[in-house]
Short mmCIF file of C-alpha atoms and ligand atoms in Angstrom, two decimals:
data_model
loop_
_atom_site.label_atom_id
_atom_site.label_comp_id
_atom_site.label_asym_id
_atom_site.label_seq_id
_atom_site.Cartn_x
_atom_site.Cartn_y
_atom_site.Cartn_z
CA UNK A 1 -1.29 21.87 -14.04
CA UNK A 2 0.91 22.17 -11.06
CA UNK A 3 2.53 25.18 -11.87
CA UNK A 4 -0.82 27.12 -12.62
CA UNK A 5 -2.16 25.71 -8.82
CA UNK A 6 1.11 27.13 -7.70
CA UNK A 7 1.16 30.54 -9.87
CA UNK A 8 -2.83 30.85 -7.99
CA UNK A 9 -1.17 30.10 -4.56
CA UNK A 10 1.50 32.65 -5.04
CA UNK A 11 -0.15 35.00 -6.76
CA UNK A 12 1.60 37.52 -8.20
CA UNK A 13 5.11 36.55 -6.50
CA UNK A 14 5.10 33.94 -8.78
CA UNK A 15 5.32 35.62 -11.69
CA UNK A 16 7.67 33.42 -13.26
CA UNK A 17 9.50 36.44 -14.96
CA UNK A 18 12.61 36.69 -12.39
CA UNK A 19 12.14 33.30 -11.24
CA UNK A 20 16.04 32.70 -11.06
CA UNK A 21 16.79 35.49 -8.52
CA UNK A 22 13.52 34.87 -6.97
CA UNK A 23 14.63 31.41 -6.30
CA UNK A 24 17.99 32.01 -4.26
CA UNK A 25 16.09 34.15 -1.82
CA UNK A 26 15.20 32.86 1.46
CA UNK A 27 11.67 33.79 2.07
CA UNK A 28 10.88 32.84 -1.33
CA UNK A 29 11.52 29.67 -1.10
CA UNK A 30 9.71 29.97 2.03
CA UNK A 31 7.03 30.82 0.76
CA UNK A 32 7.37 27.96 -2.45
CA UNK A 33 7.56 25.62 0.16
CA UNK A 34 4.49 26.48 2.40
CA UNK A 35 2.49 26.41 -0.96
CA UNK A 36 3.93 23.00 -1.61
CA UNK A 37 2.46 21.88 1.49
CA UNK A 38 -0.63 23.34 0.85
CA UNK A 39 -0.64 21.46 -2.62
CA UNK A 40 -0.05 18.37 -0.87
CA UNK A 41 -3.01 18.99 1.66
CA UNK A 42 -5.13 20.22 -1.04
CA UNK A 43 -4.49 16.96 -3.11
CA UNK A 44 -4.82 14.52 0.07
CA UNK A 45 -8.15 16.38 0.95
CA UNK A 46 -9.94 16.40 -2.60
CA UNK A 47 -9.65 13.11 -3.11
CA UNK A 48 -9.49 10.11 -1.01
CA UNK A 49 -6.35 9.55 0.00
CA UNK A 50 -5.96 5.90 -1.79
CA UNK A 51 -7.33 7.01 -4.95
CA UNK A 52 -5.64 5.46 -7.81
CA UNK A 53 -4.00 6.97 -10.61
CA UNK A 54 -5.92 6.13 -14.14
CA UNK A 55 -4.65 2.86 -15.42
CA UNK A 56 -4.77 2.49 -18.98
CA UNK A 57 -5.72 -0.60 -21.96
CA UNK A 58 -3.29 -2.67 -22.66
CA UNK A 59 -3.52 -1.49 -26.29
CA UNK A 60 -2.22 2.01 -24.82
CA UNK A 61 0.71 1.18 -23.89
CA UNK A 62 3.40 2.87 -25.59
CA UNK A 63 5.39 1.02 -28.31
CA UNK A 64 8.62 2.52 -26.72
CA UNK A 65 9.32 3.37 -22.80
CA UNK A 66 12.42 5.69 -23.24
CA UNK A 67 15.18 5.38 -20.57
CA UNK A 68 15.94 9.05 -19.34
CA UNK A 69 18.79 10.30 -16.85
CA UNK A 70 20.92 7.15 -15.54
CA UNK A 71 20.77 4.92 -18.33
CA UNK A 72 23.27 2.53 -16.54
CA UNK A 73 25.05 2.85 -13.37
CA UNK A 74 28.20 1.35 -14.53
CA UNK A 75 29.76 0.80 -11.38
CA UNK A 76 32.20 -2.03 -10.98
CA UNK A 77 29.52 -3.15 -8.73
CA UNK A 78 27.21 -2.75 -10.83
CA UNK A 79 28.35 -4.44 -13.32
CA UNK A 80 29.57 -7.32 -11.92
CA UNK A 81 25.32 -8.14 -10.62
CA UNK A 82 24.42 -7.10 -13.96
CA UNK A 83 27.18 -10.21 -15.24
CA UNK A 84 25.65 -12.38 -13.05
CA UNK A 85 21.71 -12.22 -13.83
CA UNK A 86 21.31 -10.44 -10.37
CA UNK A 87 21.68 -13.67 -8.87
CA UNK A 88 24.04 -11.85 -6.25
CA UNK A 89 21.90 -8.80 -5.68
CA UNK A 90 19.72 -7.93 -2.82
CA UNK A 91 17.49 -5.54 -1.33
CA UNK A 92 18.21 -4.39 2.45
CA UNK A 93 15.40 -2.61 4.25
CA UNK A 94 16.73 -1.13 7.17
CA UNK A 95 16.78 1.73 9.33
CA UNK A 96 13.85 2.14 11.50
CA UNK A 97 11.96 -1.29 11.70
CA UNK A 98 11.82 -3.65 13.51
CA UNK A 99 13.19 -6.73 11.19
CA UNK A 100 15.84 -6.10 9.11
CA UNK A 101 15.45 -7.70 5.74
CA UNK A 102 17.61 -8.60 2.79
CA UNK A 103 15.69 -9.86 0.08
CA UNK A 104 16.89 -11.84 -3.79
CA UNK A 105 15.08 -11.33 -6.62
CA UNK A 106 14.10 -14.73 -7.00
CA UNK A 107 12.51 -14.04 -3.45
CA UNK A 108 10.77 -11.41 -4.41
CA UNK A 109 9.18 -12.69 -7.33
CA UNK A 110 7.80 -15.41 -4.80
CA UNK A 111 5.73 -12.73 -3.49
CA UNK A 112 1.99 -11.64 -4.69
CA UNK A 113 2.82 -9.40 -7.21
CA UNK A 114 0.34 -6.32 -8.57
CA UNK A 115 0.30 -5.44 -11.76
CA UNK A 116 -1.10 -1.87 -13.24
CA UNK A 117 -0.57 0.50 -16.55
CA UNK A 118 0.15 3.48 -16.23
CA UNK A 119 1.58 6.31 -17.52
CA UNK A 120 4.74 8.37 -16.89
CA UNK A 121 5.10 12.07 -16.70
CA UNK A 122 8.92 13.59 -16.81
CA UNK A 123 9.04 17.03 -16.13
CA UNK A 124 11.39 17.38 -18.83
CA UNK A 125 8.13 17.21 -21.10
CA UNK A 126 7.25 13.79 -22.19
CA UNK A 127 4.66 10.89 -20.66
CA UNK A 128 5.02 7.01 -21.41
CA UNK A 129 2.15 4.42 -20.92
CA UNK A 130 3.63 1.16 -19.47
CA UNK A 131 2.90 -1.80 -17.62
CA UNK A 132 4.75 -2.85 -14.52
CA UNK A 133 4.62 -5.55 -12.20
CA UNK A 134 5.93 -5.76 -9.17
CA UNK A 135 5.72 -6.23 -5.22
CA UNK A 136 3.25 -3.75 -3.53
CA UNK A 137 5.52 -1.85 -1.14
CA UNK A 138 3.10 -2.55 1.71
CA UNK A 139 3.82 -6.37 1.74
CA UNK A 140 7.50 -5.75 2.35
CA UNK A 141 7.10 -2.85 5.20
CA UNK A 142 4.99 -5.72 6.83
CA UNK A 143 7.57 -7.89 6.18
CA UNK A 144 9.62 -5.95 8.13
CA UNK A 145 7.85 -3.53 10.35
CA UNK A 146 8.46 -0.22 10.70
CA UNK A 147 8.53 1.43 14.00
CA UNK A 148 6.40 4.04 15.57
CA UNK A 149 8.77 6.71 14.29
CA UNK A 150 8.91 5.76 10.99
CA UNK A 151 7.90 8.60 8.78
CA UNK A 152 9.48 8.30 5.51
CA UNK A 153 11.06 5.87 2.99
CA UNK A 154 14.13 6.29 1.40
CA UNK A 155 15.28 4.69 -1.60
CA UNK A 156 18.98 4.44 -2.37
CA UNK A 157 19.86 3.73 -6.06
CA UNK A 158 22.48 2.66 -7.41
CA UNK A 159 23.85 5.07 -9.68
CA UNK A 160 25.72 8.26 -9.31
CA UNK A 161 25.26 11.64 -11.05
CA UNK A 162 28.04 13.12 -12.66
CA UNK A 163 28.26 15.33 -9.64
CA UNK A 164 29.28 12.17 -7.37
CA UNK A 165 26.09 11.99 -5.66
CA UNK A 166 24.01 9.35 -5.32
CA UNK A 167 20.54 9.00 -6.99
CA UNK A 168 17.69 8.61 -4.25
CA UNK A 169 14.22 9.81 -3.67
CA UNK A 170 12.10 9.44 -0.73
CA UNK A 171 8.05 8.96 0.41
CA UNK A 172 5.86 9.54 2.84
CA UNK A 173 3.79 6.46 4.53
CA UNK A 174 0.59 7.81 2.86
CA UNK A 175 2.08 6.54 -0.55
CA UNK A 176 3.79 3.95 0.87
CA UNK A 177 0.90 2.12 1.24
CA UNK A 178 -0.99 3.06 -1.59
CA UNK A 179 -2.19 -0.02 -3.29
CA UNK A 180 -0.24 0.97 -6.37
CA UNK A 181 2.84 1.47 -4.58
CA UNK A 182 4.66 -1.21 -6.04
CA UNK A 183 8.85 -2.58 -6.10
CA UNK A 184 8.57 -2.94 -10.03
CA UNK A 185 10.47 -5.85 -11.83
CA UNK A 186 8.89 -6.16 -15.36
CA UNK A 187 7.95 -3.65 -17.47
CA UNK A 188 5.39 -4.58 -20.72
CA UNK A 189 6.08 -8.23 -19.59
CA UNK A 190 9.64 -8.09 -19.43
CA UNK A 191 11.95 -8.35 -16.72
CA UNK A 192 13.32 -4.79 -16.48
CA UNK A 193 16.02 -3.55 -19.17
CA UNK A 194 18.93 -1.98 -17.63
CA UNK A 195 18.18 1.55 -19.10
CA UNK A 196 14.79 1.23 -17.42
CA UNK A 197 16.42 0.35 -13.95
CA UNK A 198 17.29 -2.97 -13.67
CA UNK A 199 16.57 -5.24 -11.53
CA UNK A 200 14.35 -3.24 -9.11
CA UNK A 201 12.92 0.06 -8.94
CA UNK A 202 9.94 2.08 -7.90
CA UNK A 203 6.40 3.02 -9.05
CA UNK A 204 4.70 5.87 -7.20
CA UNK A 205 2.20 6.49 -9.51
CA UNK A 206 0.74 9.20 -8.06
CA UNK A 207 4.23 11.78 -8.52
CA UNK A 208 6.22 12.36 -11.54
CA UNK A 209 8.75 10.59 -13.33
CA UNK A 210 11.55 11.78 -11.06
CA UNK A 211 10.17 10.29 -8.11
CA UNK A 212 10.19 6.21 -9.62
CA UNK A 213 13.34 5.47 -8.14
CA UNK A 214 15.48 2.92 -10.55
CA UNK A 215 18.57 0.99 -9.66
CA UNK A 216 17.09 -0.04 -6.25
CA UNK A 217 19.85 -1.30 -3.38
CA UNK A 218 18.05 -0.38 -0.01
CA UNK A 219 15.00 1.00 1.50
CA UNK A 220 15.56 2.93 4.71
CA UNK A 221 12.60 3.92 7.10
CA UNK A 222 13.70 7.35 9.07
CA UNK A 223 12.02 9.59 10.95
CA UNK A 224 13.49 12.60 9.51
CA UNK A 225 14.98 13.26 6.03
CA UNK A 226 17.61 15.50 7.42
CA UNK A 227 21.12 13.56 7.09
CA UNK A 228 20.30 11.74 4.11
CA UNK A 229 22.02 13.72 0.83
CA UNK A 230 21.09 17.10 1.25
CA UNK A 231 17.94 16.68 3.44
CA UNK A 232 15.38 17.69 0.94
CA UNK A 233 14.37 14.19 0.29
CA UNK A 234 15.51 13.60 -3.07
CA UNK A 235 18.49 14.13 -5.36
CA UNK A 236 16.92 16.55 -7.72
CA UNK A 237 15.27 17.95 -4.74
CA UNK A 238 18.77 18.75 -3.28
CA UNK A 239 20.77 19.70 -6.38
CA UNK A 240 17.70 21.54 -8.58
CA UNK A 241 14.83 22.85 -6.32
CA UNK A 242 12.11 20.43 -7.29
CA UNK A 243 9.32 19.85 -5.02
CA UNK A 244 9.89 17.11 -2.72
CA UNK A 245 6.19 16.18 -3.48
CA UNK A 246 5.76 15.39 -6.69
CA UNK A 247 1.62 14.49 -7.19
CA UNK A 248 0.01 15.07 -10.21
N1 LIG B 1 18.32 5.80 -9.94
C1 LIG B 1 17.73 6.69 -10.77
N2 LIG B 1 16.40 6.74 -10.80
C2 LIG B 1 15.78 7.60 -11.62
C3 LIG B 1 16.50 8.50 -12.45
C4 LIG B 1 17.92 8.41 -12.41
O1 LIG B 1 18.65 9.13 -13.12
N3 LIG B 1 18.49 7.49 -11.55
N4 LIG B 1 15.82 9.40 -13.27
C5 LIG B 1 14.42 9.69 -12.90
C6 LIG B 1 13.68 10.40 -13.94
S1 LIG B 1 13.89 12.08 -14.08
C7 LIG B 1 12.74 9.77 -14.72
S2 LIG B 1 11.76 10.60 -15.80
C8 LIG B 1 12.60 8.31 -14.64
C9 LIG B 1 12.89 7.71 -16.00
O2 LIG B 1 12.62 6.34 -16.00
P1 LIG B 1 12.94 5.53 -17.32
O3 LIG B 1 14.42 5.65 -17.55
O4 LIG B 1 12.50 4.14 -17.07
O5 LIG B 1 12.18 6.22 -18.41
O6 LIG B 1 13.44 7.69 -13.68
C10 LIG B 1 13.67 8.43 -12.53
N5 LIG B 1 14.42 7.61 -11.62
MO1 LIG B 2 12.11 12.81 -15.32
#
């Protein structure tokens, strides 16, 4: 669906035949990324901008939510809040608000919580229905409160890709306080396996499967994403070209 809006944008540059080369030149991706905008402004525009994504019965939900890339971060870190029940891990939001906040499971789980089913689209080809609960994203950036310059969200993980970079992804404040927005910590009425990102990670239900940040450690409010990895807001946006906006 998203590659035939962006074939129509391009036109005939899009061609995908000689997409490779295409790719490494300049005004190319020029070009890919103005039409990513425009995707983004053409999604925000159709439809209201809180519009939820579909949320399925509970007797759609699949039997099995498959783990894909980090399937455990295996740090010594890692491991040794893993050992412990998480009792030892926290979330820090920081960077531009105005409270600084470092926050236990056990103190999240104090807070309302939302729950929703939905379902999960990898680009690598396969969807999963599941149903999360968690924190809605909005009652912790109140929590804390961002700052006028506050324009995105960035959400450091705890794993590294065999590359030595860190996993991370980042949103805008439109999805940030989408209602669905939510810091999940159960999935199908469990707390959240390890392969599934354990004990913390995101649901932006709105983008793709690349997006739902697992393994969360910190939330960081910036005004810019240049200076975090790569600067193109994500680590697959950095090291493989995807679209920093993910909607579907
Ligand atoms: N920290 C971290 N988050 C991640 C990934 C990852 O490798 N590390 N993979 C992403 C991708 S591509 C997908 S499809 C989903 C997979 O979530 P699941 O393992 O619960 O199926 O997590 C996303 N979030
Ligand atoms: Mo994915």
């Amino acid at each position: 669906m998203i590659l035939a809006r962006r074939t129509l944008l391009l036109g005939a540059a899009a061609s995908l035949t000689g997409c490779d080369r295409l790719a490494r030149n300049e005004r190319f991706r020029e070009a890919l990324f103005s039409a990513e905008n425009f995707h983004r402004w053409a999604q925000r525009s159709l439809m209201a901008r809180d519009a939820l994504a579909h949320e399925f019965r509970p007797d759609q939900i699949s039997p099995i939510f498959r783990a894909n890339g980090t399937a455990n971060p295996n740090t010594p870190e890692y491991k040794a809040l893993w050992r412990n029940g998480f009792a030892d891990w926290r979330l820090r939001v920081d960077g531009r608000v105005s409270r600084e906040l470092s926050l236990s499971l056990s103190q999240l789980h104090a807070l309302p919580h939302r729950e929703q089913i939905t379902r999960h689209d990898c680009v690598e080809g396969w969807s999963a229905i599941g149903k999360w609960r968690g924190v809605p994203l909005r009652t912790i950036l109140d929590g804390a409160g961002l700052r006028s310059d506050a324009r995105y969200l960035v959400f450091h993980c705890a794993d590294t890709m065999g590359n030595g970079s860190a996993y991370y992804e980042s949103i805008d404040l439109i999805d940030a306080v989408h209602p669905q927005t939510i810091l999940a910590f159960a999935l199908n009425d469990r707390p959240l396996t390890v392969a599934n990102g354990a004990p913390l990670r995101l649901r932006v239900e709105r983008q793709l499967g690349y997006k739902q940040a697992k393994y969360l450690t910190r939330i960081e409010a910036v005004s810019t994403l240049a200076g975090i990895g790569r600067g193109k807001g994500g680590y697959w946006e950095d090291h493989a070209g995807y679209d920093w906006y993910a909607g579907i």
